[in-house]
Amino acid sequence: MLGSAFNIFLLRQFFKGVPDTYIEAAKLEGANHFQIFFKIALPMVKPALFTVAIFSFNGVWNDFLGPLLYLNDESLYTLQLGLQVSHEQSTTQWNYLMVGSLLILAPVIILFFFFQKYFIQGSNILGDREEK
Amino acid sequence: MAQLHLKNIKKQYDSSGPVVVKDFNLDIEEGEFIVFVGPSGCGKSTTLRMMAGLEEITDGEFYINDKKMNGIAPKNRDIAMVFQNYALYPHMTVYDNIAFGLKIKKWPKQEIKQKVEEAADILGLTEYLHRKPKALSGGQRQRVALGRAIVREADVFLMDEPLSNLDAKLRVQMRAEIMKLHQRLKTTTVYVTHDQTEALTMATRIVILNNGEIMQVGSPQEVYNTPDNLFVAQFIGSPSMNIFDGIFDGERLKIGSISIKISEADKRMLNELRYTDKKIKFGIRPENVQEYQQLSKPEEASPFDIKVRVNELLGSEFMIYSELEGEAIVARVDAHNQNKPGDTMTFAFDMDKGHFFDFDTGERITDN
């Protein structure tokens, strides 16, 4: 999840955007590397963390191929697999299919509405993060 | 309070790169307010950062109270720094910003609270303690940055152009606040600025830098009244000193076709130092270029006429911009003087306030 190339790239760019003066100020005040990372840098890259969380959740939630490959027991199938299985049955009940799709989509939509501010910030990689 | 000693400090970013600080030597006494001033790129911030431990010293030694600081981590130097952009942690409140260093050092909560409230009271920040930096004005943020420095009770304060992001009026106000703080705490302070007005008004001593070298160290009066070289003469003072190319013929100074009477002491000095019939540079500040009619002893002066090109009213005085023998000249006259562009005015130099510089080296000609 955190190890995907996109997530690494996004977090790297955000950490690079943390001005050196904050790090230097923290060094002068006696903070070690861990303290600088957890107390200064990490809170300043919150938009990127939320973006990684949203993208990761979305990727895992909608993953079809992985569960299809690894799950043999139908009782363990994910919602996405279940939707596909019901679609493959003899007669497709489109009304149930539509409702099922909407219900599966709902958590992603709700997540976006709650965290869209951070998602938009994260998607626009900012070079200058100085407080104006 | 601490004494600082910089011995032969040199900074070069890589072995084949330019030397940005060359052989910097300075002793700073306890409680002094030292100002490093110079044009952009002269090495003043680099020197400050080497003192803070944020840049490695390529060569030379730096001591705080006789303890060598080369290689010592910034946190162990007992130094507090105020940055140009304040570097206030945006996700923390004013209280947390000021308390951060004390929390890192694991001070008891009650003591932290007491120290922070004390600092906030001194700086007028008590009502802002629960705000975040984005809800503060520039001056308030600057005071928070100062508060963060003073709570640590460091031996040395380093300030890297802390006023450069403020508007002119606020800058004047904050200058006074910083000076009040220094008078109260008496902490040894090193202050970097490119603004010579800040340097002249705040410093115990000024260190003027150019291209990584010290041009002069002295009190504001010394650097203004007796500049050691052409660079200092023209950098300090606004408008800058008028500089003319001239020839000393053994008796008088010739600037183009104009012959200027000089004092007996200066005449003797120039002759003894073998400047007879040699080119020299003559410098005189605008306030010492006086209207001939206003001189107390006009018979001792050498008048010359200039045509007013531009005049600037600065409230209590006029700045007259013109040319003398093809070189620019600026004169300062009283605001009541009736003049306009195109007028011809008669001026003379107050030769007691004149300065002579070697034509080739730019060094001040002096018999000291």
Coordinates of C-alpha atoms in Angstrom, one line a residue:
Chain A
M1 CA 0.0 0.0 0.0
L2 CA 2.5 2.6 1.1
G3 CA 5.1 1.0 -1.1
S4 CA 3.5 1.7 -4.4
A5 CA 5.5 3.9 -6.8
F6 CA 2.8 6.6 -6.9
N7 CA 2.5 6.8 -3.2
I8 CA 6.2 7.0 -2.7
F9 CA 6.5 9.7 -5.4
L10 CA 3.6 11.7 -3.8
L11 CA 5.1 11.5 -0.3
R12 CA 8.6 12.3 -1.5
Q13 CA 7.4 15.4 -3.3
F14 CA 5.6 16.6 -0.2
F15 CA 8.4 16.0 2.1
K16 CA 10.8 17.7 -0.3
G17 CA 8.4 20.7 -0.2
V18 CA 8.8 21.1 3.6
P19 CA 11.1 24.2 3.8
D20 CA 14.6 23.6 5.2
T21 CA 14.1 26.4 7.7
Y22 CA 11.6 24.4 9.7
I23 CA 14.0 21.5 10.0
E24 CA 16.8 23.8 10.9
A25 CA 14.7 25.6 13.5
A26 CA 13.8 22.3 15.1
K27 CA 17.5 21.2 15.0
L28 CA 18.5 24.3 16.8
E29 CA 15.8 23.7 19.4
G30 CA 17.4 20.3 20.1
A31 CA 15.1 17.9 18.2
N32 CA 16.6 14.7 16.9
H33 CA 15.8 13.2 13.5
F34 CA 12.9 11.1 14.8
Q35 CA 11.4 14.1 16.6
I36 CA 11.8 16.3 13.5
F37 CA 10.1 13.7 11.4
F38 CA 7.2 12.9 13.6
K39 CA 6.5 16.3 15.2
I40 CA 7.4 18.7 12.4
A41 CA 7.6 17.1 8.9
L42 CA 4.8 14.5 9.2
P43 CA 2.1 16.9 10.4
M44 CA 3.1 19.2 7.6
V45 CA 2.4 16.6 4.9
K46 CA -1.1 15.7 6.1
P47 CA -2.7 16.3 2.7
A48 CA -0.3 13.8 1.1
L49 CA -1.1 11.3 3.9
F50 CA -4.8 11.6 3.3
T51 CA -4.4 11.3 -0.4
V52 CA -2.3 8.1 0.0
A53 CA -5.0 6.8 2.4
I54 CA -7.8 7.6 0.0
F55 CA -6.1 6.1 -3.1
S56 CA -5.0 3.1 -1.1
F57 CA -8.5 2.5 0.3
N58 CA -10.0 2.9 -3.2
G59 CA -7.5 0.5 -4.7
V60 CA -8.0 -2.2 -2.1
W61 CA -11.8 -1.7 -1.9
N62 CA -12.2 -2.0 -5.6
D63 CA -9.6 -4.7 -6.1
F64 CA -11.1 -7.5 -8.2
L65 CA -8.2 -9.5 -9.6
G66 CA -6.4 -10.1 -6.2
P67 CA -9.4 -11.8 -4.4
L68 CA -10.3 -13.6 -7.6
L69 CA -6.8 -15.2 -7.7
Y70 CA -6.5 -16.0 -4.0
L71 CA -10.0 -16.9 -2.8
N72 CA -11.5 -20.3 -3.4
D73 CA -14.2 -20.3 -0.7
E74 CA -17.3 -18.3 -1.9
S75 CA -18.2 -17.4 1.6
L76 CA -15.0 -15.3 1.7
Y77 CA -15.7 -13.5 -1.5
T78 CA -15.5 -9.7 -1.4
L79 CA -18.4 -7.5 -2.5
Q80 CA -16.9 -6.8 -5.9
L81 CA -16.5 -10.6 -6.5
G82 CA -20.0 -11.2 -5.2
L83 CA -21.4 -8.6 -7.6
Q84 CA -19.6 -10.3 -10.6
V85 CA -20.8 -13.8 -9.5
S86 CA -24.4 -12.6 -9.3
H87 CA -24.0 -11.0 -12.8
E88 CA -22.8 -14.3 -14.2
Q89 CA -25.9 -16.2 -13.0
S90 CA -28.5 -17.3 -15.6
T91 CA -30.6 -14.2 -15.5
T92 CA -29.1 -10.9 -14.6
Q93 CA -31.3 -9.0 -12.2
W94 CA -30.3 -5.5 -13.3
N95 CA -32.2 -3.8 -10.5
Y96 CA -30.3 -5.7 -7.8
L97 CA -27.0 -5.2 -9.7
M98 CA -27.5 -1.5 -9.8
V99 CA -28.4 -1.3 -6.2
G100 CA -25.4 -3.5 -5.3
S101 CA -23.1 -1.3 -7.4
L102 CA -24.3 1.8 -5.7
L103 CA -23.9 0.3 -2.2
I104 CA -20.4 -0.8 -3.0
L105 CA -19.6 2.7 -4.4
A106 CA -21.1 4.5 -1.4
P107 CA -18.1 4.2 1.0
V108 CA -15.7 5.7 -1.6
I109 CA -18.1 8.6 -2.3
I110 CA -18.6 9.2 1.4
L111 CA -14.8 9.1 2.0
F112 CA -14.2 11.6 -0.8
F113 CA -16.8 14.0 0.5
F114 CA -15.3 14.0 3.9
F115 CA -11.7 14.3 2.8
Q116 CA -11.9 16.1 -0.5
K117 CA -10.1 19.2 0.9
Y118 CA -7.0 17.1 1.6
F119 CA -7.4 15.1 -1.6
I120 CA -7.3 18.2 -3.7
Q121 CA -4.4 19.6 -1.8
G122 CA -2.6 16.3 -2.2
S123 CA -3.2 16.2 -5.9
N124 CA -1.7 19.6 -6.4
I125 CA 1.9 19.2 -5.5
L126 CA 2.8 22.5 -3.9
G127 CA 6.4 23.7 -4.2
D128 CA 6.2 26.6 -1.7
R129 CA 4.6 25.5 1.5
E130 CA 5.5 28.7 3.4
E131 CA 2.7 30.1 5.5
K132 CA 1.7 33.5 4.0
Chain B
M1 CA 25.9 36.2 27.6
A2 CA 28.9 34.9 25.7
Q3 CA 32.0 35.9 23.9
L4 CA 32.4 34.7 20.3
H5 CA 35.6 34.3 18.5
L6 CA 35.9 33.6 14.8
K7 CA 39.4 32.8 13.7
N8 CA 40.3 32.5 10.0
I9 CA 36.9 31.2 9.1
K10 CA 36.6 30.0 5.5
K11 CA 33.7 28.6 3.6
Q12 CA 33.9 26.8 0.2
Y13 CA 31.1 24.6 -0.9
D14 CA 33.2 22.2 -2.8
S15 CA 36.9 22.0 -3.4
S16 CA 36.8 23.5 -6.9
G17 CA 34.0 26.0 -6.1
P18 CA 34.2 29.7 -5.2
V19 CA 35.2 30.7 -1.7
V20 CA 32.2 32.4 -0.3
V21 CA 33.7 33.4 3.1
K22 CA 37.4 34.3 3.1
D23 CA 39.6 34.4 6.2
F24 CA 36.9 35.9 8.5
N25 CA 38.3 37.1 11.8
L26 CA 36.2 38.7 14.5
D27 CA 36.0 38.8 18.3
I28 CA 32.6 39.6 19.8
E29 CA 32.4 40.7 23.4
E30 CA 29.7 39.7 25.9
G31 CA 26.4 41.6 25.4
E32 CA 27.4 43.2 22.1
F33 CA 24.9 43.7 19.3
I34 CA 26.9 43.0 16.2
V35 CA 25.4 43.6 12.8
F36 CA 26.7 41.9 9.6
V37 CA 25.8 44.1 6.7
G38 CA 26.6 43.9 3.0
P39 CA 25.1 43.3 -0.4
S40 CA 23.3 40.1 -1.4
G41 CA 25.8 37.2 -1.8
C42 CA 28.5 38.7 0.4
G43 CA 28.6 35.8 2.8
K44 CA 26.9 37.3 5.8
S45 CA 24.1 34.7 6.1
T46 CA 26.6 31.9 5.4
T47 CA 28.8 33.1 8.3
L48 CA 25.8 33.3 10.6
R49 CA 24.8 29.7 9.6
M50 CA 28.3 28.5 10.3
M51 CA 28.1 30.0 13.7
A52 CA 24.7 28.2 14.2
G53 CA 26.2 24.9 13.1
L54 CA 23.8 24.7 10.1
E55 CA 26.8 24.9 7.7
E56 CA 30.1 23.2 8.0
I57 CA 33.2 25.4 8.5
T58 CA 35.6 24.6 5.7
D59 CA 38.6 26.0 7.5
G60 CA 39.2 28.0 10.7
E61 CA 37.9 27.9 14.2
F62 CA 34.8 29.2 16.0
Y63 CA 34.7 29.6 19.7
I64 CA 31.9 30.4 22.1
N65 CA 33.3 31.3 25.5
D66 CA 36.7 29.7 24.7
K67 CA 35.0 26.4 23.8
K68 CA 35.6 25.3 20.2
M69 CA 32.4 24.8 18.3
N70 CA 33.7 23.2 15.1
G71 CA 31.8 20.0 14.6
I72 CA 29.4 20.5 17.6
A73 CA 25.8 20.0 16.7
P74 CA 23.5 23.1 16.6
K75 CA 21.5 21.9 19.6
N76 CA 24.6 21.8 21.8
R77 CA 25.8 25.3 21.0
D78 CA 23.3 27.1 23.3
I79 CA 22.3 29.3 20.4
A80 CA 18.8 30.6 19.5
M81 CA 18.1 31.7 16.0
V82 CA 15.4 33.9 14.4
F83 CA 15.0 33.2 10.7
Q84 CA 14.0 35.5 7.9
N85 CA 10.7 33.7 7.3
Y86 CA 10.2 33.1 11.1
A87 CA 9.9 29.3 10.5
L88 CA 6.9 29.0 12.8
Y89 CA 5.5 25.5 12.8
P90 CA 2.2 26.0 11.0
H91 CA 0.4 23.1 12.7
M92 CA 1.2 24.3 16.2
T93 CA -0.4 27.2 18.2
V94 CA 1.7 30.1 19.3
Y95 CA 2.0 28.5 22.8
D96 CA 3.3 25.2 21.3
N97 CA 5.7 27.0 19.0
I98 CA 7.3 28.9 21.8
A99 CA 7.2 25.8 24.1
F100 CA 8.6 23.4 21.5
G101 CA 12.3 23.7 22.5
L102 CA 11.5 23.4 26.2
K103 CA 9.3 20.3 25.6
I104 CA 12.1 18.7 23.6
K105 CA 14.4 19.2 26.6
K106 CA 11.7 17.6 28.8
W107 CA 11.2 20.6 31.1
P108 CA 8.3 20.2 33.6
K109 CA 5.0 21.3 32.3
Q110 CA 4.5 24.0 35.0
E111 CA 7.9 25.5 34.2
I112 CA 7.2 25.5 30.5
K113 CA 3.9 27.3 31.1
Q114 CA 5.6 29.9 33.3
K115 CA 8.4 30.6 30.8
V116 CA 6.1 30.8 27.8
E117 CA 3.7 33.1 29.6
E118 CA 6.6 35.3 30.7
A119 CA 7.9 35.6 27.2
A120 CA 4.4 36.2 25.8
D121 CA 4.0 39.0 28.3
I122 CA 7.3 40.7 27.4
L123 CA 6.4 40.5 23.7
G124 CA 2.7 41.3 24.0
L125 CA 1.5 37.9 22.8
T126 CA -0.6 36.7 25.8
E127 CA -3.9 37.0 24.0
Y128 CA -2.6 35.2 20.9
L129 CA -1.2 32.1 22.6
H130 CA -3.9 29.8 21.3
R131 CA -3.9 31.0 17.7
K132 CA -2.1 29.4 14.9
P133 CA 0.6 31.3 12.9
K134 CA -1.7 31.7 9.9
A135 CA -4.1 33.8 12.1
L136 CA -1.3 36.3 13.0
S137 CA 0.0 39.4 11.3
G138 CA 3.6 39.6 10.1
G139 CA 4.7 41.6 13.1
Q140 CA 3.0 39.2 15.5
R141 CA 4.7 36.2 13.8
Q142 CA 8.0 37.9 14.1
R143 CA 7.4 38.4 17.9
V144 CA 6.5 34.7 18.2
A145 CA 9.8 33.9 16.5
L146 CA 11.6 36.2 19.0
G147 CA 9.6 34.5 21.9
R148 CA 10.8 31.1 20.8
A149 CA 14.4 32.4 21.0
I150 CA 14.1 34.1 24.3
V151 CA 12.4 31.3 26.3
R152 CA 15.5 29.1 25.8
E153 CA 17.7 31.7 27.6
A154 CA 20.4 30.9 25.1
D155 CA 23.9 32.5 25.4
V156 CA 23.7 33.8 21.9
F157 CA 21.0 35.1 19.6
L158 CA 21.5 34.9 15.8
M159 CA 19.0 36.8 13.6
D160 CA 19.0 36.3 9.9
E161 CA 17.3 39.4 8.3
P162 CA 14.2 39.1 10.6
L163 CA 12.7 42.3 9.5
S164 CA 13.0 42.0 5.7
N165 CA 9.5 40.5 5.2
L166 CA 7.8 43.4 7.0
D167 CA 6.5 46.7 5.6
A168 CA 8.6 49.9 6.3
K169 CA 6.5 51.2 9.2
L170 CA 6.4 47.8 11.0
R171 CA 10.1 47.4 10.4
V172 CA 10.8 50.7 12.3
Q173 CA 8.5 49.5 15.1
M174 CA 10.1 46.0 15.4
R175 CA 13.6 47.5 15.3
A176 CA 12.7 49.4 18.5
E177 CA 11.2 46.2 20.0
I178 CA 14.4 44.2 19.3
M179 CA 16.6 46.9 20.7
K180 CA 14.4 47.1 23.9
L181 CA 14.7 43.3 24.2
H182 CA 18.4 43.5 23.8
Q183 CA 18.7 46.2 26.5
R184 CA 16.6 44.1 28.8
L185 CA 18.3 40.7 28.2
K186 CA 21.8 41.9 27.3
T187 CA 22.3 38.7 25.3
T188 CA 25.2 38.6 22.8
T189 CA 23.4 39.1 19.4
V190 CA 24.6 38.7 15.9
Y191 CA 22.2 40.3 13.4
V192 CA 22.4 40.0 9.6
T193 CA 20.8 42.5 7.3
H194 CA 21.3 44.1 3.9
D195 CA 19.7 47.3 5.1
Q196 CA 22.3 49.8 6.2
T197 CA 19.7 51.8 8.2
E198 CA 19.1 48.8 10.4
A199 CA 22.8 48.4 10.8
L200 CA 23.4 52.1 11.7
T201 CA 20.5 52.3 14.2
M202 CA 20.9 49.0 16.0
A203 CA 24.5 48.0 16.1
T204 CA 27.1 48.3 18.8
R205 CA 29.5 47.5 16.0
I206 CA 28.9 46.9 12.3
V207 CA 30.8 44.4 10.2
I208 CA 30.6 45.3 6.6
L209 CA 31.1 42.4 4.2
N210 CA 31.7 42.2 0.5
N211 CA 32.5 39.1 -1.6
G212 CA 33.2 37.1 1.5
E213 CA 35.7 39.6 3.0
I214 CA 35.4 42.0 5.9
M215 CA 35.6 45.6 4.6
Q216 CA 35.5 47.3 7.9
V217 CA 34.5 46.7 11.5
G218 CA 33.5 49.6 13.7
S219 CA 30.8 51.5 15.5
P220 CA 28.1 53.1 13.4
Q221 CA 29.8 56.5 13.8
E222 CA 33.2 55.2 12.8
V223 CA 32.0 53.5 9.6
Y224 CA 30.0 56.5 8.7
N225 CA 32.5 59.2 9.4
T226 CA 35.8 57.4 8.6
P227 CA 35.1 54.7 6.0
D228 CA 38.2 52.6 5.5
N229 CA 37.7 52.2 1.7
L230 CA 35.6 53.1 -1.2
F231 CA 33.2 50.2 -0.8
V232 CA 32.3 51.2 2.8
A233 CA 32.2 54.9 1.9
Q234 CA 29.6 54.2 -0.8
F235 CA 27.6 51.4 0.9
I236 CA 27.0 53.2 4.1
G237 CA 24.9 56.4 3.9
S238 CA 21.8 57.1 1.9
P239 CA 22.2 58.7 -0.6
S240 CA 25.7 57.3 -0.9
M241 CA 28.9 59.3 -0.7
N242 CA 29.8 61.4 -3.8
I243 CA 33.0 60.1 -5.3
F244 CA 35.1 62.1 -7.7
D245 CA 38.3 61.3 -9.7
G246 CA 40.8 64.0 -9.1
I247 CA 44.5 64.9 -9.2
F248 CA 46.4 66.4 -6.3
D249 CA 48.9 68.8 -7.7
G250 CA 50.8 69.3 -4.4
E251 CA 48.6 72.3 -3.4
R252 CA 45.1 71.8 -4.5
L253 CA 42.7 69.1 -5.6
K254 CA 41.8 69.3 -9.3
I255 CA 38.5 67.7 -10.3
G256 CA 38.3 68.3 -14.0
S257 CA 38.7 72.0 -14.6
I258 CA 37.7 72.8 -11.0
S259 CA 40.5 73.6 -8.5
I260 CA 39.5 72.8 -4.8
K261 CA 41.3 74.3 -1.8
I262 CA 42.2 71.7 0.7
S263 CA 43.2 71.9 4.4
E264 CA 46.9 72.3 5.4
A265 CA 46.7 69.0 7.2
D266 CA 45.4 67.1 4.2
K267 CA 47.9 68.8 1.9
R268 CA 50.8 67.8 4.2
M269 CA 49.4 64.2 4.4
L270 CA 49.1 63.8 0.7
N271 CA 52.5 65.2 0.0
E272 CA 54.2 63.0 2.7
L273 CA 52.5 59.9 1.3
R274 CA 53.7 60.8 -2.2
Y275 CA 50.4 61.5 -3.8
T276 CA 51.7 64.7 -5.4
D277 CA 50.7 64.8 -9.1
K278 CA 48.9 61.5 -8.7
K279 CA 45.3 60.6 -9.4
I280 CA 43.2 60.0 -6.2
K281 CA 39.5 59.6 -5.4
F282 CA 37.8 62.2 -3.4
G283 CA 34.7 61.4 -1.4
I284 CA 32.2 63.8 0.3
R285 CA 28.7 63.1 1.7
P286 CA 25.7 64.9 0.3
E287 CA 25.2 66.8 3.6
N288 CA 28.7 68.2 3.3
V289 CA 28.1 69.6 -0.2
Q290 CA 26.8 73.0 1.0
E291 CA 25.3 76.0 -0.7
Y292 CA 28.1 78.6 -1.0
Q293 CA 25.9 81.3 0.5
Q294 CA 25.2 79.2 3.6
L295 CA 28.9 78.6 4.5
S296 CA 30.1 80.2 7.7
K297 CA 33.6 80.9 6.1
P298 CA 32.9 81.1 2.3
E299 CA 36.3 82.7 1.6
E300 CA 38.0 79.5 2.6
A301 CA 35.9 77.4 0.3
S302 CA 36.2 76.7 -3.5
P303 CA 32.8 77.4 -5.1
F304 CA 31.5 75.7 -8.2
D305 CA 28.2 75.9 -10.2
I306 CA 25.9 73.0 -11.0
K307 CA 22.7 72.8 -12.8
V308 CA 19.8 71.1 -10.9
R309 CA 18.7 68.0 -12.9
V310 CA 16.4 66.5 -10.4
N311 CA 15.3 67.6 -6.9
E312 CA 13.6 65.4 -4.4
L313 CA 11.7 66.8 -1.5
L314 CA 12.1 64.5 1.6
G315 CA 10.1 66.6 4.0
S316 CA 12.7 68.5 5.9
E317 CA 15.3 68.7 3.1
F318 CA 15.8 68.6 -0.7
M319 CA 18.1 66.2 -2.4
I320 CA 19.6 67.9 -5.5
Y321 CA 20.9 65.6 -8.2
S322 CA 23.3 67.0 -10.8
E323 CA 26.7 66.5 -12.5
L324 CA 30.0 68.0 -11.7
E325 CA 32.7 67.7 -14.4
G326 CA 30.8 64.7 -15.9
E327 CA 30.4 62.9 -12.6
A328 CA 27.2 62.5 -10.6
I329 CA 26.8 64.7 -7.6
V330 CA 24.1 64.7 -4.9
A331 CA 23.7 67.6 -2.4
R332 CA 21.4 68.0 0.5
V333 CA 19.8 71.4 1.1
D334 CA 17.2 72.7 3.4
A335 CA 13.6 72.2 2.4
H336 CA 13.1 76.0 2.4
N337 CA 15.5 76.4 -0.5
Q338 CA 13.6 77.5 -3.6
N339 CA 15.0 75.5 -6.5
K340 CA 13.7 73.6 -9.5
P341 CA 15.2 71.5 -12.3
G342 CA 17.2 73.7 -14.6
D343 CA 18.3 76.2 -12.0
T344 CA 22.0 76.9 -11.5
M345 CA 23.1 76.7 -7.9
T346 CA 26.5 77.5 -6.4
F347 CA 27.9 74.9 -4.0
A348 CA 31.2 74.3 -2.1
F349 CA 32.6 71.3 -0.3
D350 CA 33.1 71.3 3.4
M351 CA 36.7 70.0 3.1
D352 CA 37.0 69.2 6.8
K353 CA 34.5 66.4 6.1
G354 CA 36.2 65.2 2.8
H355 CA 37.8 61.8 2.4
F356 CA 40.7 60.8 0.1
F357 CA 41.1 57.3 -1.3
D358 CA 43.9 55.6 -3.2
F359 CA 42.9 55.6 -6.9
D360 CA 44.1 52.0 -7.5
T361 CA 43.3 50.2 -4.2
G362 CA 40.3 52.2 -3.1
E363 CA 41.8 52.3 0.5
R364 CA 41.4 55.4 2.6
I365 CA 44.5 57.7 2.5
T366 CA 45.4 58.4 6.1
D367 CA 48.5 59.1 8.0
N368 CA 47.4 56.9 11.0

